[in-house]
PDB file of C-alpha atoms in Angstrom:
ATOM      1  CA  MET F   1      81.717 -45.425 235.053  1.00  0.00           C
ATOM      2  CA  ILE F   2      79.925 -43.043 232.674  1.00  0.00           C
ATOM      3  CA  ARG F   3      76.550 -43.811 234.283  1.00  0.00           C
ATOM      4  CA  MET F   4      77.989 -43.212 237.752  1.00  0.00           C
ATOM      5  CA  THR F   5      79.410 -39.859 236.615  1.00  0.00           C
ATOM      6  CA  PHE F   6      76.022 -38.951 235.101  1.00  0.00           C
ATOM      7  CA  LEU F   7      74.182 -39.833 238.334  1.00  0.00           C
ATOM      8  CA  ILE F   8      76.657 -37.889 240.445  1.00  0.00           C
ATOM      9  CA  SER F   9      76.298 -34.859 238.167  1.00  0.00           C
ATOM     10  CA  LEU F  10      72.483 -35.090 238.440  1.00  0.00           C
ATOM     11  CA  PHE F  11      72.728 -35.265 242.228  1.00  0.00           C
ATOM     12  CA  LEU F  12      75.043 -32.249 242.305  1.00  0.00           C
ATOM     13  CA  ALA F  13      72.704 -30.389 239.967  1.00  0.00           C
ATOM     14  CA  ALA F  14      69.793 -31.072 242.314  1.00  0.00           C
ATOM     15  CA  SER F  15      71.817 -29.706 245.227  1.00  0.00           C
ATOM     16  CA  LEU F  16      72.699 -26.593 243.271  1.00  0.00           C
ATOM     17  CA  MET F  17      69.100 -26.058 242.190  1.00  0.00           C
ATOM     18  CA  ALA F  18      67.796 -26.305 245.729  1.00  0.00           C
ATOM     19  CA  SER F  19      69.920 -23.325 246.747  1.00  0.00           C
ATOM     20  CA  ALA F  20      69.609 -21.275 243.553  1.00  0.00           C
ATOM     21  CA  ASP F  21      67.702 -18.000 243.624  1.00  0.00           C
ATOM     22  CA  GLU F  22      67.108 -17.922 239.871  1.00  0.00           C
ATOM     23  CA  LYS F  23      63.850 -19.034 238.267  1.00  0.00           C
ATOM     24  CA  GLU F  24      65.628 -21.105 235.621  1.00  0.00           C
ATOM     25  CA  VAL F  25      68.726 -23.190 236.231  1.00  0.00           C
ATOM     26  CA  LYS F  26      70.704 -24.777 233.417  1.00  0.00           C
ATOM     27  CA  TYR F  27      73.353 -27.395 234.125  1.00  0.00           C
ATOM     28  CA  GLU F  28      75.761 -29.167 231.788  1.00  0.00           C
ATOM     29  CA  GLU F  29      74.294 -28.605 228.323  1.00  0.00           C
ATOM     30  CA  ASP F  30      70.642 -28.433 229.419  1.00  0.00           C
ATOM     31  CA  ILE F  31      70.595 -31.846 231.114  1.00  0.00           C
ATOM     32  CA  ILE F  32      68.190 -30.351 233.635  1.00  0.00           C
ATOM     33  CA  ILE F  33      66.048 -27.246 233.358  1.00  0.00           C
ATOM     34  CA  GLN F  34      63.887 -26.378 236.331  1.00  0.00           C
ATOM     35  CA  GLU F  35      61.344 -23.668 237.045  1.00  0.00           C
ATOM     36  CA  PRO F  36      60.607 -24.537 240.670  1.00  0.00           C
ATOM     37  CA  GLU F  37      57.759 -23.466 242.853  1.00  0.00           C
ATOM     38  CA  CYS F  38      57.936 -26.323 245.305  1.00  0.00           C
ATOM     39  CA  LEU F  39      59.049 -29.442 243.455  1.00  0.00           C
ATOM     40  CA  GLN F  40      62.732 -30.411 243.667  1.00  0.00           C
ATOM     41  CA  LEU F  41      64.677 -33.208 241.999  1.00  0.00           C
ATOM     42  CA  MET F  42      66.129 -35.457 244.697  1.00  0.00           C
ATOM     43  CA  THR F  43      67.771 -38.453 243.002  1.00  0.00           C
ATOM     44  CA  VAL F  44      68.078 -40.402 239.780  1.00  0.00           C
ATOM     45  CA  GLY F  45      69.146 -44.016 240.094  1.00  0.00           C
ATOM     46  CA  ARG F  46      68.307 -47.638 239.458  1.00  0.00           C
ATOM     47  CA  GLY F  47      65.132 -48.981 240.985  1.00  0.00           C
ATOM     48  CA  SER F  48      64.004 -52.562 241.164  1.00  0.00           C
ATOM     49  CA  GLY F  49      64.898 -54.484 238.039  1.00  0.00           C
ATOM     50  CA  SER F  50      66.405 -52.451 235.239  1.00  0.00           C
ATOM     51  CA  ASP F  51      64.226 -49.327 235.511  1.00  0.00           C
ATOM     52  CA  TYR F  52      65.622 -45.941 236.476  1.00  0.00           C
ATOM     53  CA  VAL F  53      63.840 -44.014 239.221  1.00  0.00           C
ATOM     54  CA  ILE F  54      63.590 -40.225 239.266  1.00  0.00           C
ATOM     55  CA  LYS F  55      62.539 -39.036 242.731  1.00  0.00           C
ATOM     56  CA  PHE F  56      60.998 -35.609 243.348  1.00  0.00           C
ATOM     57  CA  TYR F  57      60.345 -33.897 246.686  1.00  0.00           C
ATOM     58  CA  ASN F  58      57.630 -31.360 247.509  1.00  0.00           C
ATOM     59  CA  SER F  59      59.399 -28.841 249.754  1.00  0.00           C
ATOM     60  CA  CYS F  60      56.319 -26.682 250.391  1.00  0.00           C
ATOM     61  CA  PRO F  61      53.761 -26.896 253.216  1.00  0.00           C
ATOM     62  CA  LYS F  62      50.946 -27.424 250.688  1.00  0.00           C
ATOM     63  CA  ARG F  63      49.860 -30.220 248.356  1.00  0.00           C
ATOM     64  CA  ILE F  64      50.821 -29.704 244.708  1.00  0.00           C
ATOM     65  CA  TRP F  65      50.256 -31.085 241.206  1.00  0.00           C
ATOM     66  CA  ALA F  66      53.191 -31.873 238.914  1.00  0.00           C
ATOM     67  CA  SER F  67      53.814 -32.337 235.188  1.00  0.00           C
ATOM     68  CA  ILE F  68      57.199 -33.817 234.315  1.00  0.00           C
ATOM     69  CA  CYS F  69      58.719 -34.285 230.857  1.00  0.00           C
ATOM     70  CA  VAL F  70      61.432 -36.960 230.647  1.00  0.00           C
ATOM     71  CA  GLU F  71      63.645 -37.444 227.602  1.00  0.00           C
ATOM     72  CA  GLU F  72      64.178 -41.183 227.956  1.00  0.00           C
ATOM     73  CA  ARG F  73      66.364 -41.511 224.866  1.00  0.00           C
ATOM     74  CA  PRO F  74      67.591 -38.838 222.458  1.00  0.00           C
ATOM     75  CA  GLY F  75      64.455 -37.513 220.756  1.00  0.00           C
ATOM     76  CA  LYS F  76      62.055 -39.781 222.752  1.00  0.00           C
ATOM     77  CA  PHE F  77      60.022 -37.801 225.303  1.00  0.00           C
ATOM     78  CA  LYS F  78      57.420 -38.985 227.792  1.00  0.00           C
ATOM     79  CA  LEU F  79      55.056 -36.855 229.864  1.00  0.00           C
ATOM     80  CA  HIS F  80      54.369 -37.911 233.463  1.00  0.00           C
ATOM     81  CA  GLU F  81      51.616 -36.145 235.397  1.00  0.00           C
ATOM     82  CA  SER F  82      50.720 -36.669 239.037  1.00  0.00           C
ATOM     83  CA  SER F  83      47.374 -38.469 239.302  1.00  0.00           C
ATOM     84  CA  THR F  84      46.785 -36.924 242.722  1.00  0.00           C
ATOM     85  CA  ARG F  85      48.359 -33.973 244.463  1.00  0.00           C
ATOM     86  CA  ILE F  86      51.767 -34.665 245.998  1.00  0.00           C
ATOM     87  CA  PRO F  87      51.460 -34.390 249.803  1.00  0.00           C
ATOM     88  CA  LYS F  88      53.169 -31.531 251.619  1.00  0.00           C
ATOM     89  CA  TYR F  89      56.786 -32.512 252.231  1.00  0.00           C
ATOM     90  CA  GLY F  90      56.050 -35.696 250.251  1.00  0.00           C
ATOM     91  CA  TYR F  91      57.680 -37.554 247.359  1.00  0.00           C
ATOM     92  CA  MET F  92      56.803 -38.553 243.795  1.00  0.00           C
ATOM     93  CA  ASP F  93      58.678 -41.286 241.905  1.00  0.00           C
ATOM     94  CA  ILE F  94      58.864 -41.707 238.128  1.00  0.00           C
ATOM     95  CA  TYR F  95      60.149 -44.842 236.414  1.00  0.00           C
ATOM     96  CA  THR F  96      61.759 -44.607 232.975  1.00  0.00           C
ATOM     97  CA  TYR F  97      61.838 -47.090 230.126  1.00  0.00           C
ATOM     98  CA  GLU F  98      63.734 -50.299 230.943  1.00  0.00           C
ATOM     99  CA  GLY F  99      67.454 -49.877 231.363  1.00  0.00           C
ATOM    100  CA  THR F 100      67.814 -46.355 229.986  1.00  0.00           C
ATOM    101  CA  ALA F 101      69.137 -43.475 232.021  1.00  0.00           C
ATOM    102  CA  PRO F 102      67.149 -40.286 231.369  1.00  0.00           C
ATOM    103  CA  VAL F 103      68.775 -37.764 229.039  1.00  0.00           C
ATOM    104  CA  SER F 104      66.897 -34.742 230.424  1.00  0.00           C
ATOM    105  CA  VAL F 105      64.177 -33.902 232.927  1.00  0.00           C
ATOM    106  CA  ASN F 106      61.964 -30.820 232.748  1.00  0.00           C
ATOM    107  CA  TRP F 107      59.048 -30.034 235.090  1.00  0.00           C
ATOM    108  CA  ILE F 108      56.477 -27.583 236.347  1.00  0.00           C
ATOM    109  CA  SER F 109      54.359 -27.695 239.502  1.00  0.00           C
ATOM    110  CA  GLY F 110      51.633 -25.745 241.241  1.00  0.00           C
ATOM    111  CA  SER F 111      48.646 -25.826 243.588  1.00  0.00           C
ATOM    112  CA  SER F 112      46.283 -26.193 240.604  1.00  0.00           C
ATOM    113  CA  ARG F 113      46.772 -28.561 237.677  1.00  0.00           C
ATOM    114  CA  PRO F 114      49.880 -27.276 235.877  1.00  0.00           C
ATOM    115  CA  PHE F 115      50.263 -26.805 232.165  1.00  0.00           C
ATOM    116  CA  ARG F 116      52.749 -28.974 230.342  1.00  0.00           C
ATOM    117  CA  PRO F 117      56.378 -28.181 231.120  1.00  0.00           C
ATOM    118  CA  PRO F 118      58.286 -26.082 228.596  1.00  0.00           C
ATOM    119  CA  GLY F 119      60.109 -28.080 225.951  1.00  0.00           C
ATOM    120  CA  GLN F 120      59.328 -31.100 223.828  1.00  0.00           C
ATOM    121  CA  CYS F 121      56.399 -32.464 225.867  1.00  0.00           C
ATOM    122  CA  GLY F 122      54.011 -29.957 224.324  1.00  0.00           C
ATOM    123  CA  THR F 123      52.344 -31.948 221.530  1.00  0.00           C
ATOM    124  CA  ASP F 124      54.113 -35.002 220.106  1.00  0.00           C
ATOM    125  CA  VAL F 125      54.425 -37.030 223.279  1.00  0.00           C
ATOM    126  CA  GLU F 126      53.873 -40.595 224.344  1.00  0.00           C
ATOM    127  CA  LYS F 127      51.806 -40.489 227.517  1.00  0.00           C
TER     128      LYS F 127
END
């Protein structure tokens, strides 16, 4: 029940962020912080097996790079970077550590290789 509530709140947060005019959106105690150019969080849910899938959507008519910082467990961060540019109007999926719902997601995107997203993925990160 708690996981379902968490997933619903993430989905609602993604909907709110897609329509927000602000550069930074905070939702429910910093669960998600986004500074969007083109990349939008679509869903968080279970994939095949016990992994969680975080799906992003490129809403711009250009190909982009992405750097995404996922807090997989409290205090445990992992940096995910796109190996190729995400196609225009295309998707990027990230899989988290087995069986753990992400605590927070933070990202940055752009037409050139982006810097690391703001937050804990700056230096001490498992890649």
